Amino acid sequence: MENAVRDWRGRSYLPGPVPADRTRMFWLAWGAMAAISPLQYGYAALLAKEATGLTLLAVWIACQAAGALPALHLVRRGRLGVRTSLAAGAALSFAGLAAAALPPSTPGAFVGYALLGGLGAGLVYGVCGEVVSSWYPERPAARVGLITGAFGYGAVPLLVWAGIAPAATSTAFLVASVVALAVIGTAARHLRLPPALWWPADVDPRSHALDAARLRTTPEAARQFGPAQALRTRTLPALALILTCAGAVSVFDVIVIAGTGSWGALAVLVALNGASRSVAMRCSELYGRRRVLAAVLTALATGQVLLATALATTPPGAGPVPAGGPLLWFGAVAAGLGGGAFYPLLASLVREFFGVERAGEIHAVVYSAKALAGAGAAALALLALSTPVPALAVAAALAALPALAIPRLRIPGLPATIPL
């Protein structure tokens, strides 16, 4: 590496020209993430209304979370190309969305949606995040936050369609399958990884590494950790536990609000679930990741309290909560603001705690905890079928307890005598 540049921590960079299609690659990754959104949020809102649908959703979430780690492992080592993995993700996502049009009780729905669709979404989610973070190494957290936001609000058009024409839900999923095949297939043709250690030549890596204002709010890791080393710390299990608790509540909220029949509040919830991610990342650059993450989880817990109050104050026999009920809408806003922003914040904390060299793989380990979150969301939804207010109370506790523990998170490798 004759042209390598080293910063004050010893990290190597290979500055090179910014390709003319970097922006186009970002938007293609954004589109691919939006295309797989109906697999999670669309299905949770429209079809996870009884035990069979909830089981399929839980299995899909487990497959999606588990599919990201091996894909990243193979892509980073050059054993699986970006084009091949995204082409497979396009075909599997197409099969998953097409199978979502089937009744949940059929074997085709289980195999096509839960298994194949979950693995396909995991491929797309993991590879798109890796490509974008690699092409924007100077601000990876902010850029990844933008594309994961698309994974949140990408289901809004399908939800609006289903709200206007409930009888056309199956058709909506079939149309979404064709769109996913086209968009992800196009992304597969153009997305690629940069050379190892690449850094944009128009940003001085040494000055960037010494930026005092940035280091004050987003400090760097004490050293570069590998996945096995990160697993031996107390921090990684703590991050996985936070994702498990918050992820379960996030999916559960979509199911609960869909059950009220208020499609407007549901659309607001899902839209904010995605849009809040980029806003939270911008705030975290100003005020620090941990502080913003605690605020996000507090908003999520507050949303559960507001939703529980809205359900508890519904007159007996009145049916679903009225669409104009202010507490329902306030609860949807609070839950939406907190229900998605924690994902990119946790991903950025992985970089902050364990370094950037293996951040994708370590984050995939943390993200695999989403499999437990899917089971938790299904359990909460089953409880809500008979006793929705207690289920929301449990959800509030699941969101609030990690928020109280976040201030104790510490960068691994620093002496315990250094103040938090």
Short mmCIF file of C-alpha atoms in Angstrom, two decimals:
data_model
loop_
_atom_site.label_atom_id
_atom_site.label_comp_id
_atom_site.label_asym_id
_atom_site.label_seq_id
_atom_site.Cartn_x
_atom_site.Cartn_y
_atom_site.Cartn_z
CA MET A 1 0.00 0.00 0.00
CA GLU A 2 2.44 2.62 -1.26
CA ASN A 3 -0.10 5.45 -1.28
CA ALA A 4 -1.66 4.64 2.09
CA VAL A 5 -2.16 7.46 4.59
CA ARG A 6 -2.22 6.85 8.35
CA ASP A 7 -4.02 8.92 10.96
CA TRP A 8 -2.99 9.51 14.57
CA ARG A 9 -4.56 6.19 15.63
CA GLY A 10 -2.65 4.22 13.02
CA ARG A 11 -5.65 3.54 10.77
CA SER A 12 -4.78 3.29 7.07
CA TYR A 13 -6.56 5.04 4.19
CA LEU A 14 -6.19 4.91 0.43
CA PRO A 15 -7.48 8.27 -0.88
CA GLY A 16 -8.93 8.04 -4.36
CA PRO A 17 -11.27 9.88 -6.73
CA VAL A 18 -14.99 9.85 -5.99
CA PRO A 19 -16.76 7.91 -8.74
CA ALA A 20 -19.28 9.84 -10.78
CA ASP A 21 -22.03 7.34 -9.98
CA ARG A 22 -21.63 7.33 -6.18
CA THR A 23 -24.81 9.35 -5.72
CA ARG A 24 -26.70 7.08 -8.09
CA MET A 25 -25.53 4.04 -6.13
CA PHE A 26 -26.85 5.63 -2.95
CA TRP A 27 -30.30 6.19 -4.44
CA LEU A 28 -30.44 2.69 -5.90
CA ALA A 29 -29.68 1.27 -2.46
CA TRP A 30 -32.36 3.56 -1.01
CA GLY A 31 -34.87 2.26 -3.56
CA ALA A 32 -33.98 -1.37 -2.85
CA MET A 33 -34.54 -0.84 0.88
CA ALA A 34 -37.90 0.82 0.22
CA ALA A 35 -38.91 -2.10 -2.01
CA ILE A 36 -38.51 -4.67 0.79
CA SER A 37 -40.39 -2.56 3.36
CA PRO A 38 -43.83 -4.10 2.58
CA LEU A 39 -42.45 -7.48 3.63
CA GLN A 40 -42.23 -6.32 7.25
CA TYR A 41 -44.44 -3.30 7.86
CA GLY A 42 -47.00 -4.07 5.18
CA TYR A 43 -47.48 -7.63 6.37
CA ALA A 44 -47.53 -6.61 10.05
CA ALA A 45 -50.27 -4.06 9.39
CA LEU A 46 -52.44 -6.03 6.99
CA LEU A 47 -52.10 -9.74 7.69
CA ALA A 48 -50.73 -10.27 11.22
CA LYS A 49 -54.16 -10.18 12.83
CA GLU A 50 -54.35 -13.71 14.25
CA ALA A 51 -52.04 -16.47 15.49
CA THR A 52 -51.10 -17.88 12.08
CA GLY A 53 -50.22 -14.49 10.61
CA LEU A 54 -48.24 -13.57 13.71
CA THR A 55 -46.27 -16.81 13.51
CA LEU A 56 -45.37 -16.15 9.89
CA LEU A 57 -44.29 -12.61 10.72
CA ALA A 58 -42.09 -13.84 13.59
CA VAL A 59 -40.45 -16.44 11.33
CA TRP A 60 -39.93 -13.81 8.60
CA ILE A 61 -38.21 -11.45 11.07
CA ALA A 62 -35.98 -14.28 12.30
CA CYS A 63 -34.95 -15.19 8.74
CA GLN A 64 -34.40 -11.55 7.79
CA ALA A 65 -32.21 -10.92 10.84
CA ALA A 66 -30.26 -14.16 10.40
CA GLY A 67 -29.75 -13.69 6.66
CA ALA A 68 -27.75 -10.46 6.97
CA LEU A 69 -24.74 -11.88 8.86
CA PRO A 70 -23.64 -14.69 6.49
CA ALA A 71 -24.26 -12.44 3.48
CA LEU A 72 -21.99 -9.73 4.87
CA HIS A 73 -19.37 -12.29 5.83
CA LEU A 74 -19.22 -13.68 2.30
CA VAL A 75 -19.39 -10.28 0.57
CA ARG A 76 -16.61 -8.74 2.69
CA ARG A 77 -14.31 -11.68 1.92
CA GLY A 78 -15.03 -11.59 -1.80
CA ARG A 79 -16.64 -15.01 -1.87
CA LEU A 80 -20.00 -13.58 -2.90
CA GLY A 81 -20.35 -10.63 -5.23
CA VAL A 82 -22.66 -7.69 -4.61
CA ARG A 83 -24.41 -8.31 -7.93
CA THR A 84 -25.00 -12.00 -7.18
CA SER A 85 -26.27 -11.41 -3.66
CA LEU A 86 -28.64 -8.62 -4.69
CA ALA A 87 -29.90 -10.62 -7.68
CA ALA A 88 -30.72 -13.45 -5.27
CA GLY A 89 -32.30 -10.92 -2.91
CA ALA A 90 -34.47 -9.59 -5.74
CA ALA A 91 -35.74 -13.06 -6.66
CA LEU A 92 -36.39 -14.06 -3.04
CA SER A 93 -38.10 -10.77 -2.17
CA PHE A 94 -40.30 -11.16 -5.26
CA ALA A 95 -41.27 -14.64 -4.07
CA GLY A 96 -41.93 -13.38 -0.54
CA LEU A 97 -44.20 -10.52 -1.61
CA ALA A 98 -46.06 -12.72 -4.06
CA ALA A 99 -46.57 -15.35 -1.34
CA ALA A 100 -47.86 -12.62 1.03
CA ALA A 101 -50.88 -12.40 -1.27
CA LEU A 102 -51.80 -15.96 -0.23
CA PRO A 103 -53.85 -16.77 2.91
CA PRO A 104 -51.46 -17.06 5.91
CA SER A 105 -52.63 -20.61 6.65
CA THR A 106 -51.33 -22.04 3.36
CA PRO A 107 -47.93 -23.80 3.08
CA GLY A 108 -47.01 -21.49 0.21
CA ALA A 109 -47.31 -18.46 2.48
CA PHE A 110 -44.99 -20.04 5.06
CA VAL A 111 -42.32 -21.15 2.61
CA GLY A 112 -42.60 -18.22 0.20
CA TYR A 113 -43.16 -15.34 2.59
CA ALA A 114 -41.66 -16.37 5.93
CA LEU A 115 -38.61 -18.33 4.74
CA LEU A 116 -37.69 -17.13 1.24
CA GLY A 117 -38.92 -13.58 1.71
CA GLY A 118 -37.11 -13.26 5.03
CA LEU A 119 -33.80 -14.46 3.62
CA GLY A 120 -34.18 -12.20 0.58
CA ALA A 121 -34.85 -9.12 2.71
CA GLY A 122 -31.84 -9.98 4.88
CA LEU A 123 -29.61 -10.12 1.81
CA VAL A 124 -30.84 -6.77 0.51
CA TYR A 125 -30.70 -5.06 3.92
CA GLY A 126 -27.19 -6.26 4.77
CA VAL A 127 -25.56 -5.73 1.38
CA CYS A 128 -27.09 -2.29 0.70
CA GLY A 129 -25.97 -1.06 4.11
CA GLU A 130 -22.44 -2.36 3.51
CA VAL A 131 -22.19 -0.76 0.06
CA VAL A 132 -23.42 2.65 1.21
CA SER A 133 -21.26 2.76 4.34
CA SER A 134 -18.21 1.77 2.27
CA TRP A 135 -18.74 4.52 -0.32
CA TYR A 136 -19.38 7.18 2.36
CA PRO A 137 -16.68 6.39 4.96
CA GLU A 138 -16.54 10.03 6.09
CA ARG A 139 -20.21 9.92 7.22
CA PRO A 140 -21.35 6.28 7.15
CA ALA A 141 -23.87 6.52 9.98
CA ALA A 142 -25.81 9.40 8.42
CA ARG A 143 -25.98 7.78 4.98
CA VAL A 144 -26.97 4.36 6.30
CA GLY A 145 -29.62 6.07 8.43
CA LEU A 146 -31.14 7.52 5.27
CA ILE A 147 -31.42 4.19 3.46
CA THR A 148 -32.71 2.30 6.50
CA GLY A 149 -35.33 5.04 6.76
CA ALA A 150 -36.60 3.88 3.37
CA PHE A 151 -37.03 0.42 4.87
CA GLY A 152 -39.43 2.05 7.32
CA TYR A 153 -41.60 4.33 5.18
CA GLY A 154 -41.38 2.32 1.96
CA ALA A 155 -44.57 0.46 2.95
CA VAL A 156 -46.70 3.62 3.16
CA PRO A 157 -48.01 3.47 -0.45
CA LEU A 158 -49.13 -0.14 0.06
CA LEU A 159 -50.85 0.77 3.35
CA VAL A 160 -52.64 3.71 1.75
CA TRP A 161 -53.79 1.46 -1.11
CA ALA A 162 -55.05 -1.17 1.31
CA GLY A 163 -56.81 1.49 3.39
CA ILE A 164 -58.65 2.84 0.35
CA ALA A 165 -59.47 -0.58 -1.14
CA PRO A 166 -59.22 -3.31 1.52
CA ALA A 167 -60.45 -5.95 -0.92
CA ALA A 168 -57.41 -5.29 -3.14
CA THR A 169 -54.78 -6.20 -0.52
CA SER A 170 -53.64 -9.29 -2.42
CA THR A 171 -53.30 -7.28 -5.61
CA ALA A 172 -51.27 -4.67 -3.73
CA PHE A 173 -48.78 -7.30 -2.60
CA LEU A 174 -48.51 -8.70 -6.13
CA VAL A 175 -47.78 -5.23 -7.53
CA ALA A 176 -45.23 -4.69 -4.75
CA SER A 177 -43.52 -7.95 -5.73
CA VAL A 178 -43.06 -6.79 -9.32
CA VAL A 179 -41.76 -3.41 -8.17
CA ALA A 180 -39.28 -5.10 -5.81
CA LEU A 181 -37.98 -7.37 -8.55
CA ALA A 182 -37.42 -4.41 -10.89
CA VAL A 183 -35.89 -2.03 -8.34
CA ILE A 184 -33.61 -4.51 -6.57
CA GLY A 185 -32.64 -6.07 -9.89
CA THR A 186 -31.58 -2.64 -11.17
CA ALA A 187 -29.59 -2.05 -7.98
CA ALA A 188 -27.85 -5.39 -8.50
CA ARG A 189 -26.55 -4.22 -11.89
CA HIS A 190 -24.95 -1.03 -10.59
CA LEU A 191 -23.99 -1.41 -6.92
CA ARG A 192 -20.41 -2.41 -6.12
CA LEU A 193 -17.93 -2.11 -3.27
CA PRO A 194 -15.00 0.35 -3.34
CA PRO A 195 -11.39 -0.83 -3.13
CA ALA A 196 -10.22 -1.85 0.34
CA LEU A 197 -9.43 1.14 2.62
CA TRP A 198 -10.79 3.58 0.00
CA TRP A 199 -11.33 7.16 1.18
CA PRO A 200 -12.65 10.13 -0.88
CA ALA A 201 -9.71 12.22 -2.08
CA ASP A 202 -11.56 15.50 -1.45
CA VAL A 203 -11.60 14.89 2.35
CA ASP A 204 -8.30 14.80 4.24
CA PRO A 205 -8.51 11.65 6.41
CA ARG A 206 -5.98 12.93 8.95
CA SER A 207 -7.84 16.20 9.49
CA HIS A 208 -11.11 14.26 9.69
CA ALA A 209 -9.67 11.97 12.35
CA LEU A 210 -8.52 14.99 14.39
CA ASP A 211 -11.80 16.94 14.16
CA ALA A 212 -12.28 17.91 17.81
CA ALA A 213 -15.95 18.89 17.43
CA ARG A 214 -16.78 15.50 15.93
CA LEU A 215 -14.77 13.56 18.50
CA ARG A 216 -16.51 15.36 21.33
CA THR A 217 -19.96 14.04 20.37
CA THR A 218 -19.02 10.88 18.46
CA PRO A 219 -15.73 9.56 19.88
CA GLU A 220 -13.89 6.80 18.10
CA ALA A 221 -13.20 3.30 19.36
CA ALA A 222 -10.19 2.67 21.60
CA ARG A 223 -9.04 0.07 19.05
CA GLN A 224 -10.35 -2.00 16.15
CA PHE A 225 -12.28 -5.06 17.38
CA GLY A 226 -13.09 -8.24 15.49
CA PRO A 227 -16.45 -9.99 15.94
CA ALA A 228 -15.04 -12.60 18.33
CA GLN A 229 -13.36 -9.91 20.43
CA ALA A 230 -16.54 -7.81 20.50
CA LEU A 231 -18.55 -10.81 21.71
CA ARG A 232 -16.30 -11.06 24.76
CA THR A 233 -17.19 -7.54 25.90
CA ARG A 234 -20.20 -6.55 27.98
CA THR A 235 -21.15 -3.84 25.50
CA LEU A 236 -22.17 -6.01 22.56
CA PRO A 237 -24.74 -8.09 24.52
CA ALA A 238 -26.12 -4.83 25.93
CA LEU A 239 -26.62 -3.42 22.42
CA ALA A 240 -28.28 -6.67 21.32
CA LEU A 241 -30.63 -6.53 24.31
CA ILE A 242 -31.60 -2.94 23.49
CA LEU A 243 -32.38 -3.94 19.90
CA THR A 244 -34.42 -6.95 21.07
CA CYS A 245 -36.60 -4.90 23.40
CA ALA A 246 -37.07 -1.87 21.13
CA GLY A 247 -37.49 -4.00 18.00
CA ALA A 248 -40.29 -6.03 19.57
CA VAL A 249 -42.15 -2.88 20.59
CA SER A 250 -41.68 -1.27 17.16
CA VAL A 251 -43.32 -4.13 15.24
CA PHE A 252 -45.97 -4.58 17.92
CA ASP A 253 -47.10 -0.96 17.54
CA VAL A 254 -47.80 -1.47 13.83
CA ILE A 255 -50.04 -4.44 14.65
CA VAL A 256 -51.86 -2.62 17.47
CA ILE A 257 -52.63 0.53 15.50
CA ALA A 258 -53.69 -1.51 12.47
CA GLY A 259 -56.17 -3.23 14.78
CA THR A 260 -57.82 0.08 15.63
CA GLY A 261 -58.86 0.61 12.01
CA SER A 262 -57.27 4.06 11.87
CA TRP A 263 -55.35 3.90 8.60
CA GLY A 264 -54.32 7.53 8.86
CA ALA A 265 -52.63 6.98 12.24
CA LEU A 266 -51.03 3.80 10.90
CA ALA A 267 -49.59 5.65 7.88
CA VAL A 268 -48.22 8.36 10.20
CA LEU A 269 -46.63 5.72 12.44
CA VAL A 270 -44.89 3.92 9.57
CA ALA A 271 -43.83 7.15 7.83
CA LEU A 272 -42.28 8.52 11.03
CA ASN A 273 -40.69 5.15 11.73
CA GLY A 274 -38.61 5.68 8.62
CA ALA A 275 -38.21 9.46 8.51
CA SER A 276 -37.12 9.74 12.14
CA ARG A 277 -34.01 7.67 11.43
CA SER A 278 -32.18 10.33 9.44
CA VAL A 279 -33.32 13.05 11.86
CA ALA A 280 -32.02 11.06 14.83
CA MET A 281 -28.66 10.56 13.12
CA ARG A 282 -28.33 14.29 12.52
CA CYS A 283 -29.19 15.01 16.15
CA SER A 284 -26.71 12.39 17.34
CA GLU A 285 -23.91 14.20 15.51
CA LEU A 286 -24.77 17.32 17.50
CA TYR A 287 -25.61 15.87 20.91
CA GLY A 288 -24.06 12.38 20.99
CA ARG A 289 -25.33 8.92 20.08
CA ARG A 290 -26.14 7.67 23.57
CA ARG A 291 -28.04 10.77 24.59
CA VAL A 292 -30.20 10.69 21.46
CA LEU A 293 -30.76 6.93 21.77
CA ALA A 294 -32.05 7.42 25.32
CA ALA A 295 -34.42 10.13 24.05
CA VAL A 296 -35.62 7.88 21.21
CA LEU A 297 -36.45 5.01 23.55
CA THR A 298 -38.18 7.43 25.93
CA ALA A 299 -40.38 8.58 23.04
CA LEU A 300 -41.12 4.93 22.21
CA ALA A 301 -42.14 4.21 25.82
CA THR A 302 -44.27 7.37 25.91
CA GLY A 303 -46.06 6.21 22.79
CA GLN A 304 -47.06 2.98 24.52
CA VAL A 305 -48.53 4.90 27.45
CA LEU A 306 -50.52 7.16 25.13
CA LEU A 307 -51.81 4.22 23.09
CA ALA A 308 -52.77 2.34 26.25
CA THR A 309 -54.67 5.38 27.51
CA ALA A 310 -56.45 5.72 24.15
CA LEU A 311 -57.57 2.09 24.28
CA ALA A 312 -58.52 2.25 27.97
CA THR A 313 -60.74 5.30 27.45
CA THR A 314 -62.65 3.82 24.51
CA PRO A 315 -66.33 3.39 25.54
CA PRO A 316 -67.37 -0.28 25.89
CA GLY A 317 -68.87 -1.61 22.68
CA ALA A 318 -67.61 1.34 20.66
CA GLY A 319 -65.43 -0.89 18.50
CA PRO A 320 -62.04 0.35 17.33
CA VAL A 321 -60.62 3.58 18.67
CA PRO A 322 -62.11 6.43 16.59
CA ALA A 323 -59.79 7.55 13.81
CA GLY A 324 -59.85 11.11 15.11
CA GLY A 325 -59.05 10.23 18.72
CA PRO A 326 -56.25 12.62 19.72
CA LEU A 327 -54.52 10.22 22.12
CA LEU A 328 -54.30 7.58 19.40
CA TRP A 329 -52.68 10.05 17.02
CA PHE A 330 -50.31 11.40 19.67
CA GLY A 331 -49.37 7.83 20.55
CA ALA A 332 -48.76 7.01 16.87
CA VAL A 333 -46.49 10.05 16.52
CA ALA A 334 -44.46 9.25 19.64
CA ALA A 335 -44.20 5.55 18.78
CA GLY A 336 -43.24 6.40 15.19
CA LEU A 337 -40.50 8.80 16.29
CA GLY A 338 -39.03 6.17 18.60
CA GLY A 339 -39.88 2.99 16.70
CA GLY A 340 -37.26 3.13 13.96
CA ALA A 341 -34.57 5.64 14.93
CA PHE A 342 -32.84 3.24 17.31
CA TYR A 343 -31.72 0.99 14.42
CA PRO A 344 -29.19 3.38 12.81
CA LEU A 345 -28.22 4.73 16.23
CA LEU A 346 -27.23 1.24 17.36
CA ALA A 347 -25.35 0.71 14.10
CA SER A 348 -23.40 3.93 14.68
CA LEU A 349 -22.68 2.95 18.28
CA VAL A 350 -21.15 -0.28 16.98
CA ARG A 351 -18.68 1.84 14.98
CA GLU A 352 -18.10 4.11 17.97
CA PHE A 353 -17.47 1.22 20.36
CA PHE A 354 -15.71 -1.36 18.18
CA GLY A 355 -14.14 0.55 15.28
CA VAL A 356 -14.94 0.76 11.59
CA GLU A 357 -12.86 -2.04 10.08
CA ARG A 358 -15.24 -4.88 11.07
CA ALA A 359 -18.25 -2.73 11.97
CA GLY A 360 -20.51 -4.31 9.34
CA GLU A 361 -20.00 -7.83 10.65
CA ILE A 362 -20.26 -6.81 14.31
CA HIS A 363 -23.44 -4.88 13.62
CA ALA A 364 -24.84 -7.93 11.85
CA VAL A 365 -24.28 -9.88 15.07
CA VAL A 366 -26.21 -7.22 17.01
CA TYR A 367 -28.89 -7.06 14.31
CA SER A 368 -29.41 -10.84 14.51
CA ALA A 369 -31.04 -10.18 17.90
CA LYS A 370 -33.99 -8.94 15.86
CA ALA A 371 -34.98 -12.62 15.58
CA LEU A 372 -35.83 -12.52 19.29
CA ALA A 373 -37.58 -9.19 18.75
CA GLY A 374 -39.90 -10.82 16.22
CA ALA A 375 -40.87 -13.50 18.73
CA GLY A 376 -41.43 -10.83 21.36
CA ALA A 377 -43.62 -8.77 19.03
CA ALA A 378 -45.74 -11.83 18.25
CA ALA A 379 -46.12 -12.63 21.94
CA LEU A 380 -47.18 -9.06 22.73
CA ALA A 381 -49.65 -9.09 19.83
CA LEU A 382 -51.20 -12.36 21.04
CA LEU A 383 -51.59 -10.85 24.50
CA ALA A 384 -53.14 -7.74 22.96
CA LEU A 385 -55.85 -9.81 21.27
CA SER A 386 -57.49 -10.30 24.66
CA THR A 387 -55.96 -7.63 26.92
CA PRO A 388 -54.51 -4.77 24.84
CA VAL A 389 -53.89 -2.32 27.70
CA PRO A 390 -51.69 -4.70 29.76
CA ALA A 391 -49.83 -5.64 26.56
CA LEU A 392 -49.06 -1.97 25.93
CA ALA A 393 -47.95 -1.58 29.55
CA VAL A 394 -45.46 -4.41 29.06
CA ALA A 395 -44.31 -2.76 25.82
CA ALA A 396 -43.76 0.53 27.67
CA ALA A 397 -41.55 -1.25 30.20
CA LEU A 398 -39.57 -2.97 27.44
CA ALA A 399 -38.81 0.41 25.88
CA ALA A 400 -38.17 2.29 29.12
CA LEU A 401 -35.77 -0.13 30.83
CA PRO A 402 -33.06 0.02 28.12
CA ALA A 403 -33.37 3.82 28.07
CA LEU A 404 -32.37 3.88 31.75
CA ALA A 405 -29.36 1.65 31.10
CA ILE A 406 -27.96 3.54 28.10
CA PRO A 407 -26.02 6.16 30.12
CA ARG A 408 -23.93 3.32 31.57
CA LEU A 409 -22.70 2.14 28.16
CA ARG A 410 -18.94 2.54 27.90
CA ILE A 411 -16.45 2.33 25.02
CA PRO A 412 -14.71 -1.07 25.40
CA GLY A 413 -11.00 -0.93 26.02
CA LEU A 414 -10.95 2.33 27.98
CA PRO A 415 -9.88 2.21 31.64
CA ALA A 416 -12.84 2.13 34.02
CA THR A 417 -11.44 5.21 35.79
CA ILE A 418 -12.24 7.41 32.79
CA PRO A 419 -15.61 9.18 33.39
CA LEU A 420 -18.50 8.18 31.13
#
